[in-house]
Amino acid sequence: MVLQKRLDYGFNGYQVPVTPKASRSARKRRAVRKMVEDNAMGAFDLLATVAGKLLLEGESSPASSHTSIGKDQCAGIKENYLAGDKTLKAEPCDRGSSDRIPLVSEYKSTGQNLSSCSKASPVHQIESHSVMTTSDCSERFVSDMLASGKCKNELGSLTGKIEAGYSGNRESGECKLDNEVKVLVKDETNKSGEVVTSTGPDMCSFQDPVVWEGEPPPLLSSDSSTKVPMYVDHIPQRSFPASRDDVKLVGRDDDENFFGCTHPSTAMKYSRPAPSRIGDRRIRKILASKYWKVAPKSKDETHSNSCKWLPRTKRIYRDMKPNYHNRKNCYKRQRSQMNMPFKKRRLFDRSTVPNPDQGISREGFFDLRGKGTKGNASASCSKMQATGMSSSVGGQHSSFQSRNSHVKLRIKSFRVPELFIEIPETATVGSLKKTVMEAVTAVLGGGLCVGVLLQGKKVRDDNKTLLQTGISQDDHLDSVGFSLEPNPSRTPPPLCSDGSPSMLPCDDVKPLTRYQPGPTGEPLPEPHLASFGSYMESDHDSAPSPTEMSAEKSTTDSKALVAVPDMSVDALAVVPGNRKSRRFDIGQRRIRRPFSVTEVEALVQAVEKLGTGRWRDVKLRAFDSAKHRTYVDLKDKWKTLVHTARISPQQRRGEPVPQELLDRVLTAHAYWSQQQAKQQLKQPETCVLV
DNA sequence: ATTAGGG
DNA sequence: CCCTAAT
């Protein structure tokens, strides 16, 4: 059975954690991994939650998958942040449907905002609650929002409220629900934070929770947005353009200090009517059970138990819980961890992680979504999006007189394209979840690149300035878009949007494929491998510009971004359009890509000729075009092949490797082992001689 | 950067 | 597949 589903995420606001500059040193990168994970966790949590039932509730590893997503997602956001400006936001996707379902939304400032209307309303409560608690970390927010059973129960009503509010707004004709993600930059000092944002006339509710340590930022007043307490320790002295409708965030650029925490906010929209621009921001119901067929259990690889190479996320999460500790401590810990061995660090993380998740009700959100989306699921379901990772950047653009040459961009939303999943009817719901999660993780996790579109055309030259490309021009602001594109090196084949039709149907019921790896997977020596390799071409590490990625169809739905002139003139300079895509892969575990028989064949052949111990050469010889197969991978594969060949066929798993090949493996292995032994004996002599 | 081996 | 250690 093949399940196809496009996932749309609508997230409401989280502060994107940023990690220190990725160092070329893999080591350093690993070092920050932990940090990233910690920070990303919260954001992702929210994201994942919003995403719907993707979460692996209970059973296996709930949080597991999100982490990875969060990491990259966040990385991506940061990417945008760096590339664009300090103000990036993401909003729920538009679906062209009339109903929009805000998750934790923001409302028009027109006084329609719910919170102001009913202080006693659940919404209000929740928001307040969140605001208050968020004083810690984004994670906190999420947990708070979802955790308490109370919240859970209230969500239902929240939904109602939201809808009501929404409709009301619609009538007014200018109401927009705007869920956005805010990127906040926090200062290392961590003293007081807050930020930004809009403040509606009646945001009293928000005020309370807000605790200003020190003097309130000067910018608050003029804006019509909601004030939200943030973890921003330091707020830049500069002020925001008064007319800005959205929340802005300010912060320092230094990567090293960039240590944001996500944070949702309930901002109100500015009253300026700008309906068309935004379009429907409906959050699509994601995994409506209705549309997902679930089948009875079947054990298999789904339960990664059998998989020795359990993805890190799983491994970690098995005993790790989201980290919802206060930011300060968070920071401290991270810091302290910097000095300990990675291994130890990991353990440390696990043990220290509190256990916040308890009682969290993800259902709440889900239900909310479900209700809101009403019968649109089917529509959206069938709606295929040819574009791979299309993203919609939307919003209105405001023409601010720029005092300086800065451009502010706001990304309204990013959409995750279809995922094709093939899973036996006998699979369990749990395995389905895992599978989906894996697929999602794979996409968001490591396979994304950001593309920049201008008037529908991709801007490939990363070195051009915004000015040169025209992105900074007011009249072009509407046509600037960003797209999330598969990062060849990491994107799991299955995800390629429209891509190869081969992956769609897949009638042959395979044992239990993850998510139908690639074009029914046959990367191979000559032709296949080559093509495969080319497909996976650019490697993250070398992938210079996201924009270079191929993305046939530029996002049609990419809308305008808000460009807001800003002061920090150097920001852009700091983000020279080259190779920062590296950030995407920080701490991201590679997706699992089982070797196909063809690949095995190629490997065996190469090893027969070159022998073991020359993996570099093997790689060059047989897998040169397969960028995702490193010599280490090949070595590992050989190792497993040898093992596989030695065990009984019954014990083997995965795609069966022809016995013939296994025999060759043993033969070759024996031969080369012998050769190696001989060398060993000779070696001493030569040494002595020399 | 490679290789080797444990996890 | 990851992580280290040793080259």
XYZ file of C-alpha atoms (C1' of nucleotides) in Angstrom:
704
model
C 0.000 0.000 0.000
C 1.237 3.314 -0.744
C 0.492 6.243 1.298
C 1.021 9.592 0.038
C 0.763 12.580 2.047
C 1.970 15.961 1.939
C 2.836 17.503 5.130
C 2.291 21.000 5.795
C 3.616 22.647 8.737
C 2.360 25.661 10.248
C 4.271 26.860 13.050
C 3.575 29.481 15.259
C 6.468 31.073 16.467
C 9.524 29.772 17.827
C 12.755 31.204 18.339
C 15.281 29.576 16.291
C 18.272 28.397 18.027
C 21.379 29.134 16.359
C 24.566 27.430 16.730
C 27.990 28.683 16.648
C 29.575 28.828 13.336
C 30.137 25.499 12.013
C 33.705 24.881 11.915
C 35.238 23.017 9.168
C 36.333 20.626 11.671
C 33.974 17.803 11.824
C 34.887 17.585 15.355
C 33.792 20.992 16.179
C 30.643 20.435 14.403
C 29.977 17.486 16.462
C 30.718 19.529 19.415
C 27.979 21.888 18.660
C 25.648 19.207 17.734
C 24.574 18.720 21.203
C 24.034 22.305 21.628
C 21.986 22.494 18.597
C 19.922 19.619 19.582
C 19.173 21.096 22.849
C 18.120 24.314 21.425
C 16.351 22.935 18.538
C 14.399 20.573 20.530
C 11.939 23.043 21.661
C 11.330 24.561 18.375
C 10.993 21.320 16.803
C 8.757 20.075 19.371
C 6.383 22.692 18.513
C 6.859 22.113 14.926
C 6.366 18.488 15.217
C 3.398 18.928 17.306
C 1.879 21.104 14.807
C 2.694 18.711 12.157
C 0.197 16.438 13.561
C 0.276 12.885 14.418
C 3.670 12.458 13.198
C 4.900 12.295 16.603
C 5.630 8.962 17.822
C 3.447 9.169 20.696
C 4.188 7.111 23.598
C 5.530 3.862 22.590
C 8.697 4.124 20.795
C 10.413 7.328 20.821
C 8.244 10.262 20.919
C 10.549 13.037 20.724
C 13.061 11.209 18.838
C 12.307 12.255 15.539
C 11.725 15.702 16.028
C 14.972 16.491 17.133
C 16.625 15.962 14.007
C 14.067 17.841 12.234
C 14.252 20.567 14.624
C 17.864 20.865 14.217
C 17.847 21.291 10.611
C 14.710 23.075 10.499
C 16.164 25.500 12.795
C 19.319 25.548 10.945
C 17.345 26.318 7.936
C 15.604 29.063 9.611
C 18.769 30.431 10.713
C 20.002 30.181 7.281
C 17.225 32.297 6.202
C 17.719 34.462 9.037
C 21.230 35.035 8.124
C 20.528 35.405 4.542
C 17.549 37.529 4.852
C 17.420 39.432 7.900
C 16.700 39.259 11.477
C 13.115 38.864 10.853
C 12.023 35.662 9.480
C 8.784 34.174 10.155
C 6.978 31.190 9.139
C 3.365 30.822 8.908
C 0.976 28.116 8.244
C 0.651 27.227 4.710
C -2.027 28.431 2.558
C -4.168 25.894 1.104
C -6.468 27.860 -0.917
C -9.153 26.690 1.254
C -11.321 29.091 2.967
C -10.856 27.914 6.415
C -7.784 28.590 8.169
C -6.830 26.977 11.237
C -4.424 28.764 13.292
C -2.637 26.749 15.764
C -1.664 29.140 18.255
C -2.310 32.045 16.291
C -2.132 35.629 16.305
C -4.898 37.846 15.533
C -5.531 40.997 13.942
C -4.860 43.952 15.898
C -8.110 45.318 14.898
C -9.212 44.605 18.263
C -10.422 41.292 17.152
C -7.847 39.429 18.884
C -9.323 36.843 20.993
C -7.339 37.310 23.976
C -8.424 40.772 24.342
C -11.965 39.892 23.782
C -12.269 37.309 26.353
C -9.867 37.314 29.051
C -11.415 34.334 30.518
C -11.358 32.408 27.401
C -9.249 29.391 27.163
C -7.250 30.994 24.578
C -6.402 33.697 26.771
C -5.464 31.440 29.476
C -3.323 29.417 27.383
C -1.587 32.256 25.924
C -0.969 33.831 29.164
C 0.240 30.696 30.468
C 2.574 30.206 27.714
C 3.845 33.601 27.889
C 4.599 33.273 31.433
C 6.278 30.057 31.223
C 8.119 30.767 28.187
C 10.328 32.903 30.077
C 12.518 29.988 29.959
C 12.821 28.430 26.688
C 10.868 27.579 23.746
C 10.701 24.134 24.980
C 9.075 25.414 27.920
C 6.512 26.971 25.876
C 5.712 23.921 24.043
C 5.563 21.862 27.029
C 3.465 24.277 28.812
C 1.180 24.638 25.994
C 0.730 21.051 25.550
C 1.633 19.523 28.703
C -0.883 20.153 31.291
C -3.940 18.188 30.920
C -5.657 21.388 31.407
C -4.263 22.736 28.304
C -5.274 19.711 26.551
C -8.795 20.116 27.468
C -8.768 23.671 26.704
C -7.445 23.227 23.348
C -10.727 22.098 22.192
C -12.319 25.230 23.176
C -9.420 27.062 21.934
C -10.174 25.746 18.598
C -13.602 26.949 18.741
C -12.490 30.260 19.818
C -10.045 30.576 17.176
C -12.411 29.722 14.529
C -14.898 32.080 15.851
C -12.382 34.728 16.000
C -11.329 33.989 12.613
C -14.644 34.099 11.041
C -15.282 37.310 12.703
C -12.223 38.624 11.245
C -13.035 37.454 7.896
C -16.137 39.354 7.932
C -14.280 42.389 8.629
C -12.490 41.504 5.542
C -9.112 42.154 6.692
C -8.386 39.757 9.289
C -5.510 37.548 8.869
C -4.370 34.842 10.951
C -0.827 34.891 11.091
C 1.133 32.257 12.640
C 4.608 33.063 12.525
C 7.858 31.964 13.594
C 9.979 34.457 15.043
C 13.563 34.322 15.055
C 15.016 35.761 18.024
C 18.453 36.372 18.819
C 19.529 36.180 22.243
C 22.443 37.528 23.856
C 24.821 35.489 25.675
C 24.541 37.467 28.706
C 21.167 36.243 29.357
C 19.963 38.833 31.536
C 16.657 39.983 30.554
C 14.878 39.457 27.575
C 12.021 40.405 25.819
C 11.128 41.574 22.753
C 9.548 42.772 20.293
C 6.498 42.964 19.158
C 3.386 43.823 18.537
C 1.193 45.089 21.055
C -2.351 45.345 20.512
C -4.459 47.743 22.268
C -5.568 45.072 24.492
C -2.832 42.910 25.268
C -3.154 43.352 28.864
C -3.176 39.733 29.306
C 0.196 39.516 27.928
C 1.563 42.189 29.922
C 1.217 40.548 33.152
C 3.296 37.669 32.329
C 5.857 39.801 30.916
C 8.537 40.467 33.227
C 10.889 43.030 32.190
C 14.129 42.880 33.712
C 15.516 46.191 33.377
C 14.040 48.735 31.186
C 11.550 47.816 28.656
C 12.668 48.150 25.174
C 11.808 51.426 23.736
C 10.410 49.954 20.665
C 7.473 48.302 22.115
C 5.074 51.070 22.275
C 4.895 52.283 18.807
C 4.278 48.946 17.383
C 0.944 47.435 17.233
C 2.066 44.097 18.097
C 2.009 41.954 21.052
C 4.657 42.227 23.512
C 6.198 39.039 24.344
C 8.727 38.152 26.838
C 11.652 36.629 25.281
C 14.819 35.163 26.074
C 16.586 37.835 24.550
C 18.992 39.110 26.921
C 19.812 42.110 25.178
C 17.820 44.193 22.974
C 19.527 46.256 20.513
C 19.313 49.836 21.046
C 17.955 50.566 17.748
C 14.316 50.861 17.288
C 12.126 49.230 14.842
C 10.259 50.921 12.194
C 7.154 51.990 13.839
C 4.827 50.813 11.230
C 6.038 47.328 11.084
C 3.274 45.003 11.654
C 5.071 41.958 12.476
C 7.165 41.026 15.194
C 10.662 41.707 14.682
C 13.410 40.489 16.341
C 16.546 41.829 16.923
C 19.674 40.481 18.085
C 23.222 40.094 17.593
C 24.683 38.517 14.705
C 27.556 36.826 16.128
C 26.997 33.256 15.678
C 28.887 32.502 18.696
C 26.485 34.263 20.815
C 23.476 33.518 18.928
C 21.660 31.431 21.306
C 18.100 31.883 20.823
C 15.268 30.131 22.248
C 12.170 29.754 20.422
C 9.234 31.419 21.521
C 5.783 31.635 20.315
C 4.045 34.763 20.493
C 0.644 35.879 20.137
C 0.973 38.871 18.147
C -1.732 40.781 16.631
C -1.726 41.730 13.166
C -1.549 45.181 12.170
C -4.747 46.522 11.008
C -3.618 47.349 7.626
C -5.713 45.443 5.223
C -3.697 43.235 3.112
C -5.821 40.264 2.504
C -4.832 39.147 -0.844
C -1.268 38.970 -0.032
C -1.605 36.560 2.633
C -4.080 34.284 1.187
C -5.392 31.462 3.101
C -3.247 30.380 5.768
C -4.844 27.219 6.506
C -2.963 24.656 8.176
C -3.478 21.460 6.557
C -4.459 18.601 8.523
C -1.601 16.422 8.359
C -2.003 12.934 9.171
C -5.625 12.649 9.550
C -6.079 9.151 10.575
C -8.867 9.014 8.200
C -6.539 9.297 5.347
C -3.960 7.077 6.627
C -4.675 3.543 6.425
C -3.276 1.674 9.153
C -2.712 -1.891 9.147
C -2.137 -4.487 11.682
C 1.188 -5.194 12.925
C 4.006 -6.706 11.203
C 7.266 -6.796 12.673
C 10.098 -6.067 10.612
C 12.617 -3.579 10.262
C 10.158 -1.088 11.366
C 11.195 -1.896 14.734
C 14.588 -0.843 14.486
C 15.516 -3.296 17.040
C 16.824 -5.324 14.306
C 18.743 -2.475 13.068
C 22.019 -2.186 14.592
C 22.440 1.168 13.149
C 19.577 2.689 14.813
C 19.370 6.238 13.873
C 20.796 8.416 16.440
C 17.584 10.085 17.081
C 16.054 6.913 18.080
C 18.884 5.838 20.106
C 19.010 8.999 21.899
C 15.457 9.484 22.477
C 14.897 6.136 23.710
C 16.114 7.324 26.933
C 16.135 10.912 26.458
C 13.492 13.338 27.086
C 13.038 16.717 25.803
C 14.901 19.246 27.596
C 12.685 21.748 29.014
C 14.890 23.299 31.417
C 15.333 26.851 31.925
C 17.396 28.549 29.524
C 19.945 29.701 31.839
C 20.731 26.329 33.030
C 20.494 25.195 29.576
C 23.138 27.457 28.574
C 25.307 26.601 31.393
C 25.058 23.023 30.764
C 25.836 23.342 27.183
C 28.744 25.256 27.995
C 30.068 22.931 30.494
C 29.580 20.167 28.113
C 31.883 21.705 25.749
C 34.688 20.359 27.660
C 33.744 16.846 28.002
C 34.091 14.022 25.609
C 31.270 13.677 23.269
C 30.383 10.364 24.453
C 30.170 11.464 27.933
C 28.320 14.474 26.922
C 25.675 12.486 25.368
C 25.172 10.511 28.454
C 25.101 13.591 30.391
C 22.395 14.954 28.328
C 20.270 12.016 28.808
C 20.597 11.931 32.459
C 20.130 15.539 33.012
C 17.223 15.966 30.862
C 14.204 16.553 32.884
C 11.117 14.934 31.901
C 8.798 17.468 30.779
C 6.926 15.565 28.336
C 4.739 13.966 30.781
C 1.216 14.721 30.300
C 1.780 16.642 27.233
C -1.096 16.436 25.061
C -0.219 16.563 21.538
C -3.610 15.485 20.708
C -4.862 18.792 21.577
C -3.148 20.350 18.751
C -3.979 17.676 16.485
C -7.571 17.855 17.237
C -7.488 21.456 16.834
C -6.143 21.084 13.460
C -8.461 18.395 12.570
C -11.453 20.336 13.477
C -10.343 23.344 11.771
C -9.453 21.764 8.581
C -12.691 20.039 8.244
C -13.156 18.084 5.205
C -10.343 19.576 3.375
C -7.992 16.878 4.068
C -8.972 14.856 1.155
C -8.523 17.694 -1.129
C -5.195 18.547 0.115
C -4.359 14.980 0.148
C -4.881 14.442 -3.458
C -3.388 17.642 -4.322
C -0.045 16.813 -5.566
C 2.615 19.223 -5.572
C 5.072 18.836 -8.235
C 7.473 21.081 -6.692
C 9.731 19.412 -4.377
C 10.178 21.439 -1.403
C 8.159 24.301 -2.105
C 7.786 26.793 0.428
C 5.622 29.600 0.618
C 6.895 32.704 1.749
C 4.216 35.004 2.068
C 2.994 38.049 3.499
C 2.707 41.530 2.827
C 5.552 43.626 2.196
C 5.783 46.865 3.717
C 7.504 49.633 2.141
C 9.388 51.273 4.746
C 11.546 54.017 4.014
C 14.719 52.442 4.619
C 16.947 54.398 6.641
C 19.593 52.136 5.636
C 20.133 49.530 3.084
C 18.727 46.672 4.951
C 16.071 44.396 3.782
C 13.884 42.507 6.057
C 12.266 39.437 4.889
C 9.594 37.513 6.461
C 8.937 33.998 5.528
C 5.455 33.086 6.177
C 5.657 29.435 5.810
C 7.405 26.519 4.441
C 5.664 23.548 3.220
C 6.865 20.080 3.257
C 6.087 18.309 0.078
C 4.631 14.921 -0.372
C 6.085 11.938 1.120
C 5.557 8.642 -0.411
C 5.329 5.881 1.917
C 4.974 2.294 1.298
C 4.218 0.068 4.123
C 2.678 -3.305 4.485
C -0.830 -3.549 5.591
C 0.354 -5.634 8.368
C 2.493 -2.942 9.752
C 1.515 -1.439 12.990
C 0.367 2.027 13.466
C 3.434 2.558 15.435
C 5.630 1.480 12.656
C 3.738 3.653 10.311
C 4.354 6.566 12.518
C 7.934 5.789 12.681
C 8.146 5.413 9.029
C 6.495 8.661 8.383
C 8.556 10.305 10.966
C 11.642 8.991 9.406
C 10.632 10.237 6.096
C 9.847 13.594 7.459
C 12.952 13.672 9.432
C 14.920 12.765 6.452
C 13.543 15.604 4.518
C 13.655 18.212 7.089
C 16.573 16.736 8.740
C 19.275 16.856 6.303
C 17.911 17.273 2.978
C 17.078 20.821 2.722
C 18.559 23.648 0.970
C 17.145 27.008 0.642
C 16.538 28.494 -2.668
C 15.808 32.047 -3.344
C 13.342 33.037 -5.910
C 12.756 36.344 -7.392
C 9.744 36.759 -9.529
C 9.548 33.110 -9.998
C 13.069 32.754 -11.072
C 15.722 31.221 -9.071
C 18.495 33.371 -7.999
C 21.482 31.246 -8.388
C 24.278 33.556 -7.933
C 24.944 33.498 -4.293
C 27.399 36.204 -4.523
C 25.125 38.790 -5.820
C 23.881 41.217 -3.363
C 20.279 41.701 -2.689
C 20.632 45.022 -4.198
C 22.028 43.591 -7.352
C 19.398 41.002 -7.660
C 16.716 43.457 -6.987
C 15.487 41.701 -3.939
C 15.800 44.773 -1.983
C 13.667 46.734 -4.274
C 10.355 47.508 -2.964
C 8.491 46.545 -6.014
C 10.130 43.225 -6.018
C 9.432 42.341 -2.550
C 6.296 40.638 -3.512
C 8.058 38.385 -5.807
C 10.720 37.190 -3.573
C 10.365 33.721 -2.373
C 12.248 31.050 -0.675
C 12.052 27.445 -1.356
C 13.061 24.484 0.576
C 14.727 22.208 -1.769
C 16.010 18.805 -1.307
C 19.587 18.733 -0.571
C 20.777 16.145 -2.945
C 23.265 14.727 -0.644
C 20.859 14.070 2.054
C 17.506 13.978 0.630
C 16.084 10.619 0.661
C 14.996 9.689 -2.774
C 11.461 9.113 -1.814
C 11.009 12.640 -1.050
C 11.765 14.066 -4.304
C 8.630 15.832 -4.964
C 7.241 14.852 -8.197
C 10.321 13.222 -9.322
C 10.481 9.784 -10.583
C 7.163 8.272 -11.103
C 8.688 5.047 -10.207
C 8.379 5.788 -6.651
C 4.773 6.534 -6.691
C 2.889 3.366 -7.132
C 5.260 0.653 -6.290
C 2.897 -2.148 -6.463
C 5.228 -4.777 -5.520
C 4.782 -5.032 -1.902
C 8.121 -5.095 -0.437
C 8.786 -6.495 2.889
C 8.481 -3.240 4.458
C 10.235 -0.479 2.936
C 10.971 2.496 4.880
C 9.574 5.015 2.653
C 10.372 3.510 -0.587
C 13.873 4.522 -0.988
C 14.557 6.135 -4.176
C 13.583 5.073 -7.561
C 12.887 1.664 -6.366
C 16.385 1.814 -5.524
C 18.968 0.723 -7.906
C 21.983 2.746 -7.833
C 24.532 0.973 -9.702
C 27.912 0.919 -11.070
C 27.686 2.038 -14.526
C 24.559 3.789 -15.437
C 22.539 3.759 -12.372
C 25.142 4.571 -9.998
C 26.222 7.365 -12.079
C 22.863 8.843 -12.304
C 22.215 8.155 -8.761
C 25.309 9.855 -7.814
C 24.614 12.800 -9.877
C 21.316 13.075 -8.320
C 22.840 13.103 -4.984
C 25.432 15.313 -6.262
C 26.166 18.246 -4.229
C 27.195 17.326 -0.863
C 26.177 19.270 2.071
C 29.603 20.003 3.043
C 30.499 21.235 -0.255
C 27.159 22.396 -1.275
C 27.922 25.973 -1.594
C 24.796 27.690 -2.383
C 21.403 26.521 -1.671
C 20.236 28.418 -4.577
C 22.176 26.259 -6.826
C 20.072 23.378 -5.998
C 17.786 22.355 -8.629
C 14.222 23.016 -8.141
C 12.447 22.825 -11.321
C 9.386 24.494 -10.322
C 9.848 27.539 -8.402
C 7.356 27.882 -5.815
C 4.308 29.287 -7.201
C 2.923 29.988 -3.917
C 5.868 31.760 -2.710
C 4.647 35.068 -1.843
C 6.125 38.199 -0.958
C 8.163 38.686 1.978
C 8.166 41.650 3.960
C 11.104 43.676 3.378
C 11.908 46.013 6.008
C 14.765 48.248 5.968
C 16.867 47.930 8.912
C 19.774 49.568 10.365
C 22.448 47.086 10.763
C 24.006 47.565 7.474
C 26.572 45.002 7.952
C 24.303 42.130 8.518
C 24.226 41.175 4.956
C 27.832 41.438 4.609
C 28.121 39.050 7.382
C 26.135 36.626 5.448
C 27.949 36.372 2.263
C 25.905 34.137 0.182
C 28.351 31.398 0.102
C 28.530 28.110 1.730
C 26.674 28.495 4.840
C 24.490 25.728 3.825
C 26.898 23.889 5.914
C 24.826 24.793 8.806
C 22.183 22.540 7.609
C 24.084 19.507 8.309
C 25.214 20.338 11.673
C 24.566 17.476 13.852
C 22.386 15.748 11.446
C 22.593 12.095 11.217
C 22.607 10.829 7.737
C 19.630 9.004 6.626
C 19.873 5.340 6.266
C 20.290 4.153 2.776
C 20.394 0.478 2.452
C 22.686 -0.777 -0.177
C 20.916 -2.112 -3.129
C 21.941 -5.333 -4.701
C 23.429 -3.394 -7.471
C 25.556 -1.441 -5.169
C 26.618 -4.529 -3.412
C 27.557 -5.992 -6.682
C 29.649 -3.016 -7.484
C 31.251 -3.103 -4.122
C 32.084 -6.737 -4.322
C 33.544 -6.324 -7.686
C 35.701 -3.477 -6.607
C 36.907 -5.207 -3.532
C 37.710 -8.309 -5.450
C 39.994 -6.265 -7.495
C 41.396 -3.844 -5.029
C 41.114 -5.774 -1.873
C 40.105 -4.643 1.514
C 41.947 -1.870 3.074
C 41.786 0.371 0.123
C 38.413 1.806 0.621
C 39.357 5.068 -0.777
C 40.137 3.422 -4.035
C 37.086 1.290 -3.891
C 35.050 4.342 -3.459
C 36.663 6.037 -6.368
C 36.370 3.063 -8.511
C 32.854 1.978 -7.897
C 31.102 4.721 -6.102
C 32.701 7.803 -7.281
C 29.465 9.237 -8.404
C 27.557 8.245 -5.350
C 28.313 11.092 -3.131
C 26.467 9.666 -0.272
C 28.601 6.602 -0.053
C 31.769 7.347 1.688
C 34.636 5.015 1.904
C 33.721 4.459 5.453
C 30.310 3.433 4.343
C 31.785 1.026 1.922
C 34.040 -0.382 4.483
C 31.161 -0.814 6.829
C 29.102 -2.374 4.178
C 31.771 -4.824 3.425
C 31.959 -5.634 7.035
C 28.305 -6.351 7.192
C 28.435 -8.246 3.968
C 31.001 -10.540 5.348
C 28.912 -10.990 8.376
C 25.831 -11.555 6.345
C 27.538 -14.112 4.259
C 28.443 -16.040 7.313
C 25.109 -16.216 8.922
C 22.241 -18.308 7.849
C 19.937 -16.918 5.261
C 17.167 -16.959 7.781
C 18.961 -14.504 9.890
C 19.511 -12.064 7.162
C 17.339 -9.102 6.775
C 16.600 -6.438 4.381
C 16.814 -6.826 0.744
C 18.259 -10.240 0.195
C 21.619 -10.309 -1.381
C 22.115 -13.000 -3.935
C 23.979 -15.883 -2.519
C 26.298 -15.678 -5.392
C 27.441 -12.307 -4.278
C 27.818 -13.403 -0.747
C 29.952 -16.223 -1.866
C 32.138 -13.846 -3.694
C 32.304 -11.748 -0.627
C 33.601 -14.597 1.407
C 36.001 -15.568 -1.220
C 37.348 -12.139 -1.669
C 37.485 -11.553 2.004
C 39.413 -14.726 2.558
C 41.762 -13.931 -0.211
C 42.541 -10.450 0.865
C 42.787 -11.387 4.436
C 45.395 -13.794 3.437
C 47.177 -11.204 1.429
C 47.089 -8.901 4.322
C 48.531 -11.556 6.517
C 51.338 -12.035 4.114
C 52.015 -8.395 4.115
C 52.118 -8.451 7.809
C 54.819 -11.003 7.708
C 56.805 -9.263 5.108
C 56.424 -5.905 6.602
C 58.849 -6.370 9.410
C 61.492 -7.468 7.027
C 61.192 -4.576 4.766
C 61.206 -2.325 7.680
C 64.318 -3.723 8.906
C 65.840 -3.544 5.525
C 64.915 -0.003 5.121
C 42.098 12.527 4.806
C 42.243 7.410 5.456
C 42.032 3.246 7.699
C 40.478 0.077 11.265
C 37.534 -1.359 14.565
C 34.146 -0.923 18.327
C 29.485 0.445 19.218
C 25.643 4.474 10.444
C 28.378 6.835 14.105
C 32.549 7.648 16.747
C 37.399 7.199 17.857
C 41.862 6.408 17.437
C 45.764 5.945 14.924
C 48.023 6.827 10.853
